[in-house]
PDB file of C-alpha atoms in Angstrom:
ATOM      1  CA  UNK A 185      23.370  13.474  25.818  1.00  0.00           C
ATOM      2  CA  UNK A 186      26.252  10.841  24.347  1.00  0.00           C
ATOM      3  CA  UNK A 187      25.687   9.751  21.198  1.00  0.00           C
ATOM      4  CA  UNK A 188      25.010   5.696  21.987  1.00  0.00           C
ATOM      5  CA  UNK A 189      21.354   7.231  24.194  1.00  0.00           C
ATOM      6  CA  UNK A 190      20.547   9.088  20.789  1.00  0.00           C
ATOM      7  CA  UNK A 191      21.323   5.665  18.849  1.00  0.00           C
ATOM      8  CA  UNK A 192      19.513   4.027  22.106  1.00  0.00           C
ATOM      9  CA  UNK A 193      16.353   6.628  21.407  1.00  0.00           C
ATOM     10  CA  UNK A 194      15.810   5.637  18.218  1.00  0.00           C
ATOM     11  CA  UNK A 195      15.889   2.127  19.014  1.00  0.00           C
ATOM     12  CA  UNK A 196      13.212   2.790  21.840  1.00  0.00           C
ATOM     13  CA  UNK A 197      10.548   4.997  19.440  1.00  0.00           C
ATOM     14  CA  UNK A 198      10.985   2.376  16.418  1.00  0.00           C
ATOM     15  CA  UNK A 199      10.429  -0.224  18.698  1.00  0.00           C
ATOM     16  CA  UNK A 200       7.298   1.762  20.390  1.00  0.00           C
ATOM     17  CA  UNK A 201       5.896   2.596  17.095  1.00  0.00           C
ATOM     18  CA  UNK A 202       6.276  -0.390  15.166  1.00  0.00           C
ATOM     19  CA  UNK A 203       4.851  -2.525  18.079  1.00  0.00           C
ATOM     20  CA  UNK A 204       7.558  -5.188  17.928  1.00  0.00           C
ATOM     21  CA  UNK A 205      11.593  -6.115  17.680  1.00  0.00           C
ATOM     22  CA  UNK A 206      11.337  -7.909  14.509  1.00  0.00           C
ATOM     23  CA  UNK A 207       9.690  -4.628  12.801  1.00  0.00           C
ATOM     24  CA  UNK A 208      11.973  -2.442  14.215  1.00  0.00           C
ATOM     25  CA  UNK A 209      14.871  -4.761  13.325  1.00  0.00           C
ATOM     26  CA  UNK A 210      13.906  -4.697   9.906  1.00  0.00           C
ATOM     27  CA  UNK A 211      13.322  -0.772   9.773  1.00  0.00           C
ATOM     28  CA  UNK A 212      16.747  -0.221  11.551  1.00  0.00           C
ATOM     29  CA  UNK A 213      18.796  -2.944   9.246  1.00  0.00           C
ATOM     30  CA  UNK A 214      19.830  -4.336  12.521  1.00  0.00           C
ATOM     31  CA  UNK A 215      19.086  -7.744  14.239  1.00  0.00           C
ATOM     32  CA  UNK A 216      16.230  -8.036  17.494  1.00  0.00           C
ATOM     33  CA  UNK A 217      19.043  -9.442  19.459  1.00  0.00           C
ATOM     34  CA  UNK A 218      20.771  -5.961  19.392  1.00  0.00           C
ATOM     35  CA  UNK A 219      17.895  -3.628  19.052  1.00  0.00           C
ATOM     36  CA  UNK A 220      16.930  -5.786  22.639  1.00  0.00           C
ATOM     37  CA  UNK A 221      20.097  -4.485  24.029  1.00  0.00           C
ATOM     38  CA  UNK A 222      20.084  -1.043  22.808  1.00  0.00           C
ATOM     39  CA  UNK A 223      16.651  -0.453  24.611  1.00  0.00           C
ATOM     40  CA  UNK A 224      18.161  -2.520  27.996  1.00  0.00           C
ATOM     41  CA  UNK A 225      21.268   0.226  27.931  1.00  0.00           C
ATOM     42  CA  UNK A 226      18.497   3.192  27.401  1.00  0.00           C
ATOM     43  CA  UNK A 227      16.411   1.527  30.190  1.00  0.00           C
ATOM     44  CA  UNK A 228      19.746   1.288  32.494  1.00  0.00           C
ATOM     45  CA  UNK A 229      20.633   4.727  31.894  1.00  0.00           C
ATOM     46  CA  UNK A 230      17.118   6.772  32.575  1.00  0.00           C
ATOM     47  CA  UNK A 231      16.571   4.510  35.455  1.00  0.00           C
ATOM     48  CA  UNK A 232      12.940   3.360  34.271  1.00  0.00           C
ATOM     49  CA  UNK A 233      11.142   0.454  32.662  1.00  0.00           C
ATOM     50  CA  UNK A 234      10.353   1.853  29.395  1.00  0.00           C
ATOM     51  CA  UNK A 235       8.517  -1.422  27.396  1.00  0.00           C
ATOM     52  CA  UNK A 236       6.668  -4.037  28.805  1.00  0.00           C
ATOM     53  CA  UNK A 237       7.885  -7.518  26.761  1.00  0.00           C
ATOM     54  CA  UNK A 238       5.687 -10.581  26.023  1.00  0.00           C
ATOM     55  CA  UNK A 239       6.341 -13.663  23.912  1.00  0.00           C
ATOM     56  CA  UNK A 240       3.789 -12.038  21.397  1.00  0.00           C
ATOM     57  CA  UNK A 241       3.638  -7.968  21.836  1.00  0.00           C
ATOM     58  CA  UNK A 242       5.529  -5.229  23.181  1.00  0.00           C
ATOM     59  CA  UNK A 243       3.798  -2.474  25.178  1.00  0.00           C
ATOM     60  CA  UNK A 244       5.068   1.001  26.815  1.00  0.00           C
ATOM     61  CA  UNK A 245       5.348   1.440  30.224  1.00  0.00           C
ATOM     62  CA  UNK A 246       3.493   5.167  31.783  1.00  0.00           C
ATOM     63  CA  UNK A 247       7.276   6.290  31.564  1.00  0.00           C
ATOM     64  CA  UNK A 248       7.957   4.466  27.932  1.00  0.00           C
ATOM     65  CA  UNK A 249       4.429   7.126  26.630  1.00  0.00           C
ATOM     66  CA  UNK A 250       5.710   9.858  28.200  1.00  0.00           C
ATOM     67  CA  UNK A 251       9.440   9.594  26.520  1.00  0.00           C
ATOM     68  CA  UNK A 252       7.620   8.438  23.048  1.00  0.00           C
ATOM     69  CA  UNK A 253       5.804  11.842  23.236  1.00  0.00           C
ATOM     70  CA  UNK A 254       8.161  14.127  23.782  1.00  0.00           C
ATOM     71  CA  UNK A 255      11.298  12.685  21.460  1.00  0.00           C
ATOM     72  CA  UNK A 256       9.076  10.998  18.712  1.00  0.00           C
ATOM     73  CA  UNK A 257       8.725  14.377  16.759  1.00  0.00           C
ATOM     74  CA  UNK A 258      11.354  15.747  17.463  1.00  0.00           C
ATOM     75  CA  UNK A 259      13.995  12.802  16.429  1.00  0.00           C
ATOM     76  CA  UNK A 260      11.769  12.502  13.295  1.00  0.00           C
ATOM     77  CA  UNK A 261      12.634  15.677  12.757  1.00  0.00           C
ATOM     78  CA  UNK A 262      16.230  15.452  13.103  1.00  0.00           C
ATOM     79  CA  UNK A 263      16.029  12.252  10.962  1.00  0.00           C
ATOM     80  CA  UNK A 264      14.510  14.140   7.696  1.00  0.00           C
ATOM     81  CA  UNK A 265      17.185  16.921   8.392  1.00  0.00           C
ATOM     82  CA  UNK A 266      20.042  14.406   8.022  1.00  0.00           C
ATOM     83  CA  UNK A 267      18.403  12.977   5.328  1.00  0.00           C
ATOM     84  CA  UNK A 268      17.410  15.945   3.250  1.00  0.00           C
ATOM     85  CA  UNK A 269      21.378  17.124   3.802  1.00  0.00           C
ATOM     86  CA  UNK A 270      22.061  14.066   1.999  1.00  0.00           C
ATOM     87  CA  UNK A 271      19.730  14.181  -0.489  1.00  0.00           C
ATOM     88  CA  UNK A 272      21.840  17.484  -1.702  1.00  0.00           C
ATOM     89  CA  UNK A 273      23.822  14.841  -3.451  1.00  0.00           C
ATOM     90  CA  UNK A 274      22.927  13.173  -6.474  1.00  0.00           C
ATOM     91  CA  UNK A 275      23.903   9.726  -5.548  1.00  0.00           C
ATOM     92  CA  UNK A 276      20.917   7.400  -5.651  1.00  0.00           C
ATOM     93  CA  UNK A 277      22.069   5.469  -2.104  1.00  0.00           C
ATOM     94  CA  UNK A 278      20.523   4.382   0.984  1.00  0.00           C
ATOM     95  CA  UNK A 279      17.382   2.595   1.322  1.00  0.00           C
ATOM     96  CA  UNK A 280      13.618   3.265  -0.367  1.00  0.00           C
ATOM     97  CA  UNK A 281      10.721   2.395   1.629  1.00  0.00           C
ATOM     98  CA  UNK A 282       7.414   1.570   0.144  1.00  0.00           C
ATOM     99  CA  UNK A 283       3.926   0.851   0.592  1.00  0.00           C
ATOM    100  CA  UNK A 284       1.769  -0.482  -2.076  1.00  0.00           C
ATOM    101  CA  UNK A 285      -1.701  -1.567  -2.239  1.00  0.00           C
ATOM    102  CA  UNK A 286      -1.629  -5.492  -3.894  1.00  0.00           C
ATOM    103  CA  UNK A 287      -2.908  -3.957  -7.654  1.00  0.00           C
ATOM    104  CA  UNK A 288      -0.026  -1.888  -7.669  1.00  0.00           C
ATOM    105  CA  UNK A 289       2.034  -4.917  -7.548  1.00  0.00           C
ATOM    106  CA  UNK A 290       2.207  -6.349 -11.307  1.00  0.00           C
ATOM    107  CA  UNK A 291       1.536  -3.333 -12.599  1.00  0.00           C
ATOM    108  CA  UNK A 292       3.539  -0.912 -11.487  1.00  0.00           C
ATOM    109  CA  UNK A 293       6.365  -3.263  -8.884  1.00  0.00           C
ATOM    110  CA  UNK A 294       7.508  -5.876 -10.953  1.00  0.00           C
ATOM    111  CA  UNK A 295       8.217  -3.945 -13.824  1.00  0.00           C
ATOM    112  CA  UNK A 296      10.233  -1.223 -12.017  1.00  0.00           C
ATOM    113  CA  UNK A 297      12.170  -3.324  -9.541  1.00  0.00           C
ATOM    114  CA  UNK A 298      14.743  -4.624 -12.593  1.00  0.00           C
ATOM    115  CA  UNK A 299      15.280  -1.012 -13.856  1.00  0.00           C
ATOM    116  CA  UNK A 300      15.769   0.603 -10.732  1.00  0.00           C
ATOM    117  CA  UNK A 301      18.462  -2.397  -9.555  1.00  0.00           C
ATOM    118  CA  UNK A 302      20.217  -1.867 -12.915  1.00  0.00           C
ATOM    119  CA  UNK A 303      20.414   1.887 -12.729  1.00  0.00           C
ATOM    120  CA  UNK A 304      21.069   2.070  -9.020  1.00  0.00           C
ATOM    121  CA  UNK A 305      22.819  -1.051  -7.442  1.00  0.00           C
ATOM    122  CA  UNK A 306      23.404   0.709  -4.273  1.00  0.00           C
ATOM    123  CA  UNK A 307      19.915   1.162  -3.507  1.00  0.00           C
ATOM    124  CA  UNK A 308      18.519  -0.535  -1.152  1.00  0.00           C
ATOM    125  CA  UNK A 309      14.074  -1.706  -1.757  1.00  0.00           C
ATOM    126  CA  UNK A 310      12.032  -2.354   1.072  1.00  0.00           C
ATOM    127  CA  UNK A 311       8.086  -3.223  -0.217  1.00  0.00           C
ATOM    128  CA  UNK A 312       5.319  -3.530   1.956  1.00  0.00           C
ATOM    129  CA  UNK A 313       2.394  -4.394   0.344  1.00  0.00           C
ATOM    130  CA  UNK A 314      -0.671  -3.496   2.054  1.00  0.00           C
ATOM    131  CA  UNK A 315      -4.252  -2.809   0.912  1.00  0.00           C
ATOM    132  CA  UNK A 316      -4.964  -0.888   4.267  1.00  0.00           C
ATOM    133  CA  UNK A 317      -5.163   3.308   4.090  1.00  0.00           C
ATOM    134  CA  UNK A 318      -1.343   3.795   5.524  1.00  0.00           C
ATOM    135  CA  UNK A 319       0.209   6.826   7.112  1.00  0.00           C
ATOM    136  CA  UNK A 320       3.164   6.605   5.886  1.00  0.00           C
ATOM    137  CA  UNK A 321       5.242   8.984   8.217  1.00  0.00           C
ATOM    138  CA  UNK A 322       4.322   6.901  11.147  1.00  0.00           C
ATOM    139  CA  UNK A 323       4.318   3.813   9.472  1.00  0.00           C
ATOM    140  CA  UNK A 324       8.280   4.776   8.228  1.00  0.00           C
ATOM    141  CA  UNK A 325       7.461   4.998   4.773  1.00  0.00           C
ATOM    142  CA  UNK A 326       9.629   7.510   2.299  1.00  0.00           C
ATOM    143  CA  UNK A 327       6.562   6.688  -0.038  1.00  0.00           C
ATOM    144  CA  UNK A 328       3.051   5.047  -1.158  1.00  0.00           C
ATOM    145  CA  UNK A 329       0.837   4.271  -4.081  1.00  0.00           C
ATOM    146  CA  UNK A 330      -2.903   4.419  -4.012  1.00  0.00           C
ATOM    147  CA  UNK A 331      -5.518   5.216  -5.613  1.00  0.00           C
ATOM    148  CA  UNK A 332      -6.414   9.184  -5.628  1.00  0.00           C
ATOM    149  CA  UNK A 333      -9.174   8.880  -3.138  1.00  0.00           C
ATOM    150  CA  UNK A 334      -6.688   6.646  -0.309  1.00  0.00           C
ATOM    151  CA  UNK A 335      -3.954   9.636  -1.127  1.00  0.00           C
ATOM    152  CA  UNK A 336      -3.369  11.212   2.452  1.00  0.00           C
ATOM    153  CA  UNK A 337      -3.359  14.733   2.342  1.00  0.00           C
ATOM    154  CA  UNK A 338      -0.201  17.451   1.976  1.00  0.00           C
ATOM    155  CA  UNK A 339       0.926  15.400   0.118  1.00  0.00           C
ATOM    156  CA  UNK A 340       3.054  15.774  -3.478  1.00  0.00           C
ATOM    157  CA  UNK A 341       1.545  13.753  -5.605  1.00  0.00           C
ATOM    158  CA  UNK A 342       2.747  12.159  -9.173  1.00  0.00           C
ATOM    159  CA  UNK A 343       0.766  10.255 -11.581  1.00  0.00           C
ATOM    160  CA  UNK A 344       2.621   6.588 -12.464  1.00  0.00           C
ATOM    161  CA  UNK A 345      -0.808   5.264 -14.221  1.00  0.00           C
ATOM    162  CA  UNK A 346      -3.115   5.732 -16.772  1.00  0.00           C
ATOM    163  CA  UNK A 347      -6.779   5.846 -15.523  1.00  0.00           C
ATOM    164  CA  UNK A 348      -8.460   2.542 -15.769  1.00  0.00           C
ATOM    165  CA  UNK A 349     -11.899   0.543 -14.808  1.00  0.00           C
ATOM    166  CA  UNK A 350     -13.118  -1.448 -12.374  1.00  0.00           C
ATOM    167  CA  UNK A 351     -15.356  -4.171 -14.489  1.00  0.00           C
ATOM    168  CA  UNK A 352     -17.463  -7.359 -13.631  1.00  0.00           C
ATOM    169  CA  UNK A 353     -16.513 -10.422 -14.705  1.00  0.00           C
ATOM    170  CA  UNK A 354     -17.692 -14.041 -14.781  1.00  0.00           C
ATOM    171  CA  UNK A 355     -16.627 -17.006 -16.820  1.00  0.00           C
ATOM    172  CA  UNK A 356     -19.124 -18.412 -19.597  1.00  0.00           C
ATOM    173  CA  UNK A 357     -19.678 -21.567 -18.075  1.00  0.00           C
ATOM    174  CA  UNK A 358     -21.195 -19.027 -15.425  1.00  0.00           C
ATOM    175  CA  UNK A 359     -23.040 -16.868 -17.260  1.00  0.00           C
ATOM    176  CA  UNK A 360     -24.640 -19.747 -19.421  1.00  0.00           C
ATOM    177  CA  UNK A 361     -26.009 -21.204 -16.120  1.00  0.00           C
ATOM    178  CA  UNK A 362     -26.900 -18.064 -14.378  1.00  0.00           C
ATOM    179  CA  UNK A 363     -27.594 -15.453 -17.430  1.00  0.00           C
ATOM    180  CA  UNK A 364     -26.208 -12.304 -17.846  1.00  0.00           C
ATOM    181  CA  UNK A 365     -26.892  -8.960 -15.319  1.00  0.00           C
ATOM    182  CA  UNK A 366     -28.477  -6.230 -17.397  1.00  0.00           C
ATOM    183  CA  UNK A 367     -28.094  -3.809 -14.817  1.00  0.00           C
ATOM    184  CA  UNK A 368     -26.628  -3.940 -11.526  1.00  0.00           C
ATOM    185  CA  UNK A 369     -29.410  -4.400  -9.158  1.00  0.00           C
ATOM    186  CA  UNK A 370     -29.379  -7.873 -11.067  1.00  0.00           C
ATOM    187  CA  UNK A 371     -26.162  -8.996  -9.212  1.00  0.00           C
ATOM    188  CA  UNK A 372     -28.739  -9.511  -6.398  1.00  0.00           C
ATOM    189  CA  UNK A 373     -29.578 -12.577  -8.044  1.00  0.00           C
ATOM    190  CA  UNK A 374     -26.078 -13.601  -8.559  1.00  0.00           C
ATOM    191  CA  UNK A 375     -23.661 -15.161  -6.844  1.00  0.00           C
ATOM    192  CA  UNK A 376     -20.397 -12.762  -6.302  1.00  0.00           C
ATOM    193  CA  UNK A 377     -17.305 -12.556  -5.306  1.00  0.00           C
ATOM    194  CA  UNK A 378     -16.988 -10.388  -2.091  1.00  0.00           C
ATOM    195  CA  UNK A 379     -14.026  -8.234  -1.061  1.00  0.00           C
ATOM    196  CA  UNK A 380     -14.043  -7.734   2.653  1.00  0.00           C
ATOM    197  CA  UNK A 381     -11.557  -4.099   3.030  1.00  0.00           C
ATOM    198  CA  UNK A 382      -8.267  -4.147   4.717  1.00  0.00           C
ATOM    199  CA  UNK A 383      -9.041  -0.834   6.727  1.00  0.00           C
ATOM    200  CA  UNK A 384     -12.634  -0.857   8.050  1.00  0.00           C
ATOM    201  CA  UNK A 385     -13.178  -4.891   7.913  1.00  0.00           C
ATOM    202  CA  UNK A 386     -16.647  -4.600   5.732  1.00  0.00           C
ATOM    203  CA  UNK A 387     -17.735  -6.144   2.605  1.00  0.00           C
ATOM    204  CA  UNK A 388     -16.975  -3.463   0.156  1.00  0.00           C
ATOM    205  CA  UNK A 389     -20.460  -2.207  -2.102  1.00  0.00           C
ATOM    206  CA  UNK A 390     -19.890  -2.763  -5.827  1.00  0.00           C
ATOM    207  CA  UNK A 391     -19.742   1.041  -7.239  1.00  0.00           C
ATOM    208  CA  UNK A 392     -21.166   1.708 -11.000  1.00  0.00           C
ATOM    209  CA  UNK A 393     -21.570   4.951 -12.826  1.00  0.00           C
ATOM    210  CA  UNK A 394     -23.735   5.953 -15.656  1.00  0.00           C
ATOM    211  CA  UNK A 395     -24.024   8.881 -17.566  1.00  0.00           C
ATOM    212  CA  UNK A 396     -22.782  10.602 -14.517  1.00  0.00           C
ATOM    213  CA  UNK A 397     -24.811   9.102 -11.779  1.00  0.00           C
ATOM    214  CA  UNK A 398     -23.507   6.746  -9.424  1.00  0.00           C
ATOM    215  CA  UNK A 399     -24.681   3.863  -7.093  1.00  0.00           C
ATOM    216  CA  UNK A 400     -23.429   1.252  -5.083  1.00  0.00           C
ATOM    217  CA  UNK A 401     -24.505  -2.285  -4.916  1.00  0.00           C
ATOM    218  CA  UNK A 402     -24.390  -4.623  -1.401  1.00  0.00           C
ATOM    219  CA  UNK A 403     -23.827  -7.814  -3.474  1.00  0.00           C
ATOM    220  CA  UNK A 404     -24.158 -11.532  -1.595  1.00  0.00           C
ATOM    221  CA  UNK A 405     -22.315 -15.029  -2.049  1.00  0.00           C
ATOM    222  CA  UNK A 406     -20.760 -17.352  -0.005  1.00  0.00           C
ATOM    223  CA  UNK A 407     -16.894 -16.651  -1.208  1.00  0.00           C
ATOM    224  CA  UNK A 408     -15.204 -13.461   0.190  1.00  0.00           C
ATOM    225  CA  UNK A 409     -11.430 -12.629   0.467  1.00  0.00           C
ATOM    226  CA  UNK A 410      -9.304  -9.727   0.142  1.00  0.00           C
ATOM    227  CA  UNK A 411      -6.925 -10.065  -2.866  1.00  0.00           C
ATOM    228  CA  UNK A 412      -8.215  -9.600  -6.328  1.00  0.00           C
ATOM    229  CA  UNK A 413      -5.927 -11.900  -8.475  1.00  0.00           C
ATOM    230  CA  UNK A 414      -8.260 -14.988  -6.045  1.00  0.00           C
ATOM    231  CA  UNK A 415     -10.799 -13.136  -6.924  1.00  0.00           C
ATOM    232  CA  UNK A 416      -9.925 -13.224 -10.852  1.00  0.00           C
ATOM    233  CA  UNK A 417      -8.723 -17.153 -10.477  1.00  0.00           C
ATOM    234  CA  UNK A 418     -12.106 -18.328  -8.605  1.00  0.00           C
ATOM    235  CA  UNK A 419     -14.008 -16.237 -11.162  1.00  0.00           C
ATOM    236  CA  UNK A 420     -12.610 -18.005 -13.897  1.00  0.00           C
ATOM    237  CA  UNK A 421     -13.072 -21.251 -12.029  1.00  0.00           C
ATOM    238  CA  UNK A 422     -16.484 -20.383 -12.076  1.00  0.00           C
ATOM    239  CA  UNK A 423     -17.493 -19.717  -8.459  1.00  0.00           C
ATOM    240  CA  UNK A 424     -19.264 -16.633  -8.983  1.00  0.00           C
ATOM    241  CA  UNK A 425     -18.903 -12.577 -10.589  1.00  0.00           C
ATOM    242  CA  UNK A 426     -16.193 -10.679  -9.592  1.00  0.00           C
ATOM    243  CA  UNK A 427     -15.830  -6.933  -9.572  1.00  0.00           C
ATOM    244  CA  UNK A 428     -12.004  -5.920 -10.159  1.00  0.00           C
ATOM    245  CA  UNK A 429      -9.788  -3.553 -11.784  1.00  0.00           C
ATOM    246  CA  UNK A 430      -9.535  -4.443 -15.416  1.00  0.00           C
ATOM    247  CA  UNK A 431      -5.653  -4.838 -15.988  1.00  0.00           C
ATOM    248  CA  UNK A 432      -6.018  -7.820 -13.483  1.00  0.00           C
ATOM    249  CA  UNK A 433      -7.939  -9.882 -15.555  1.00  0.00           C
ATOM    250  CA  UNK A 434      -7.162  -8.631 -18.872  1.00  0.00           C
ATOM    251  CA  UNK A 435      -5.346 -12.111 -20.099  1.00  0.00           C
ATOM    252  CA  UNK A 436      -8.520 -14.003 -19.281  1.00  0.00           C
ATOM    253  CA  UNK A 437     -10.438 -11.786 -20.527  1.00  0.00           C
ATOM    254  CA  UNK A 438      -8.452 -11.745 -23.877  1.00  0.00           C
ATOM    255  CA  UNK A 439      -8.170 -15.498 -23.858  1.00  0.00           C
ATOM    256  CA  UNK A 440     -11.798 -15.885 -23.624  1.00  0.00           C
ATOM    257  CA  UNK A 441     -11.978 -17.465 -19.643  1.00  0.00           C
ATOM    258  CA  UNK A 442     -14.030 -14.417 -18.624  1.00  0.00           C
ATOM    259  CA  UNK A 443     -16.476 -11.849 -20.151  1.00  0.00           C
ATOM    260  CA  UNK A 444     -17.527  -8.623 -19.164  1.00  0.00           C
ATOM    261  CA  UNK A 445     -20.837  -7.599 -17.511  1.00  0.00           C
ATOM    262  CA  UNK A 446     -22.060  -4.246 -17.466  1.00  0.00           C
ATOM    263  CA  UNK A 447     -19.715  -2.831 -19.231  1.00  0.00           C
ATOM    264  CA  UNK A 448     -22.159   0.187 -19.828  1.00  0.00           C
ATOM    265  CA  UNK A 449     -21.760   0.545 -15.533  1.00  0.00           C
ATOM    266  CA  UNK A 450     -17.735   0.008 -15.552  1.00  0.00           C
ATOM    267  CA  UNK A 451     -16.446   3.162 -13.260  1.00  0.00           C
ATOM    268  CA  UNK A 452     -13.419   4.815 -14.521  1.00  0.00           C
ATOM    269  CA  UNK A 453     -11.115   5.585 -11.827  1.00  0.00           C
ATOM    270  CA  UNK A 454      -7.954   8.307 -12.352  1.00  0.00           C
ATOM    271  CA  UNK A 455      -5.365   5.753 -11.918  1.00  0.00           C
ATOM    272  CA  UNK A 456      -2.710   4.948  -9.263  1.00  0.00           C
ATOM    273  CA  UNK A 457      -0.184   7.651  -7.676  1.00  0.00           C
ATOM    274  CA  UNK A 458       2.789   7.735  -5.743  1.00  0.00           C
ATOM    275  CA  UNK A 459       2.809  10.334  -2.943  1.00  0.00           C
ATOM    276  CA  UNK A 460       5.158  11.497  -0.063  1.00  0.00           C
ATOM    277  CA  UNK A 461       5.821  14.352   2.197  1.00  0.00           C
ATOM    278  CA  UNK A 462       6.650  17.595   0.812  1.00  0.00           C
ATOM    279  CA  UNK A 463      10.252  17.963   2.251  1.00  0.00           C
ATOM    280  CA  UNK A 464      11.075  14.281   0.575  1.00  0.00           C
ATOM    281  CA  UNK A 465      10.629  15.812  -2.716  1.00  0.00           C
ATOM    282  CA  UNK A 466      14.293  16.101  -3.838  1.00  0.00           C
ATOM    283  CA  UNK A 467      15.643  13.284  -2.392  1.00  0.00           C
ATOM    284  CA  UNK A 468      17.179  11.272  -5.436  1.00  0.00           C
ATOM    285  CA  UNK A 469      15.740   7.713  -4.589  1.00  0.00           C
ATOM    286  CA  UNK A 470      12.543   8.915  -4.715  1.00  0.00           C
ATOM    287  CA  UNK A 471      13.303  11.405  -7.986  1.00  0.00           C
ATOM    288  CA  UNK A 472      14.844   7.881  -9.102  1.00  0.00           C
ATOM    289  CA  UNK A 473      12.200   5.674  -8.624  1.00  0.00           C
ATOM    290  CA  UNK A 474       9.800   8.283 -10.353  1.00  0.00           C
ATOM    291  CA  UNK A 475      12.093   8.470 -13.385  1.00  0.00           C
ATOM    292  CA  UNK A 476      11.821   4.847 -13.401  1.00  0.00           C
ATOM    293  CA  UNK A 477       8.151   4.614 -14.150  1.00  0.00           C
ATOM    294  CA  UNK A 478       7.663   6.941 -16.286  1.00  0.00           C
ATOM    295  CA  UNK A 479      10.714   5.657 -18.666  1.00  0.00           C
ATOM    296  CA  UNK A 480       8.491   2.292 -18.607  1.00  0.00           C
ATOM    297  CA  UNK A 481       5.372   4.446 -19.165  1.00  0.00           C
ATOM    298  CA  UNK A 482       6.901   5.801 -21.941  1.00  0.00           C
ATOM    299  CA  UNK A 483       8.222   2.951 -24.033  1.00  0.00           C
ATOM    300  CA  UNK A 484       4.513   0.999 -23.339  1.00  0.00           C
ATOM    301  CA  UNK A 485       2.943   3.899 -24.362  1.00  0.00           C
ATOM    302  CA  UNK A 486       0.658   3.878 -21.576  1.00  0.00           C
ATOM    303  CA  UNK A 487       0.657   7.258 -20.326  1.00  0.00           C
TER     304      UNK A 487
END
């Protein structure tokens, strides 16, 4: 096989897995335009429609599922070979690939992104941010953070938060009108902030623990959306409780625009971790992005 089918291959199983040009594009740093033509000179050369192209998807052909089968694993394969060669070198270079659920974002994303551009200007950051459960081999991630429980498993795992708590909050104007839960069955009576999740598309339960016994709450009101800062801001607004990690809302709470419910119920959860494959363990942007946060970890204090 010449080398412009293998470079015509990859174009084909990005483009099959990824569902679209302008994804693939953006995971192969080139532009739609020529991924287009790469997968034209592949479909010239075996013959065969491989990818069936609309204005708004891309779909494979019986021929295009075959041919994703049988060199998918085996050029992902080759791909972690050439890049584990070059992680033998301790030059921080290429590109980093990330998924990160939307909490991770101020607290672990903004803070890191200046350090790691300062120590390695030849690195290249690519972010998605993404509350769904991701795998991140097939998604083309070198990495993800999560929470412990969304942590796929194999996989190394590294600590780049302290544990914190998921808390209910309301603003006083709020409570004064609608009184204060004593314990959560209460927030039946309330009106709260709903969080519909990213992965199964249901209202998430409110969780509480207690002197080691758990239980769930399936809380009502007539506001629900999927990102917790909204959920902090129309809390504070006074539109109803909301149930979020504490770091989120810890300026309001400090300033005095919300207060704490149930404290007594607040779940502590291990923290947030950073996880990838196994064989991606030495690779230096990942070693560099790890010594990153926990250089900031260490001068807060936090960990």
């Amino acid at each position: 096989m010449r080398l412009t089918q293998l470079n015509g291959l990859l174009a084909f199983v990005t483009v099959a897995e990824r569902r679209g040009f302008s994804a693939a594009a953006r995971t192969l740093g080139v532009s739609p335009s020529a991924l287009s033509q790469a997968i034209r000179n592949l479909e010239a050369r075996v013959g065969v429609t491989l990818l069936v192209r609309t204005t708004r998807s891309v779909s494979l052909t019986e021929a295009g599922e075959r041919l994703l089968a049988r060199s998918s694993p085996s050029l992902k394969e080759a791909l972690a070979a050439v890049e584990e060669a070059s992680g033998a070198s301790d030059a921080v270079v290429g590109r980093l690939r990330l998924t990160v659920p939307r909490i991770a974002v101020p607290l672990i994303i903004e803070p890191v992104l200046p350090v790691l551009r300062q120590r390695h200007p030849q690195l290249a950051i690519e972010i998605s941010v993404d509350d769904r459960f991701v795998d991140i081999m097939a998604e083309g991630h070198d990495a993800g953070i999560r929470l412990s429980e969304a942590v796929e498993r194999d996989m190394v795992v590294v600590r780049i938060s302290p544990p914190f708590r998921f808390v209910v909050v309301g603003a006083p104007s709020y409570l004064k009108a609608r009184g204060r839960p004593v314990v959560p069955k209460d927030l039946l009576g309330h009106e709260c902030i709903g969080y519909r999740a990213a992965t199964s598309g249901t209202l998430y339960q409110w969780e509480f623990e207690r002197r080691g016994r758990e239980s769930q709450v399936a809380v009502r009101g007539s506001l629900v959306c999927n990102d917790a800062e909204l959920m902090g801001r129309a809390a504070v607004a006074g539109l109803g409780l909301a149930y979020v990690s504490e770091q989120v809302v810890a300026e309001d709470i400090e300033a005095g625009r919300l207060e704490v419910v149930l404290e007594d119920y607040a779940p502590e959860v291990p923290g947030l971790f950073l996880y990838f494959p196994s064989r991606a363990q030495k690779l230096p942007k990942l070693r560099a992005l790890i010594d990153a946060v926990r250089s900031l970890s260490a001068s807060s204090s936090r960990l």
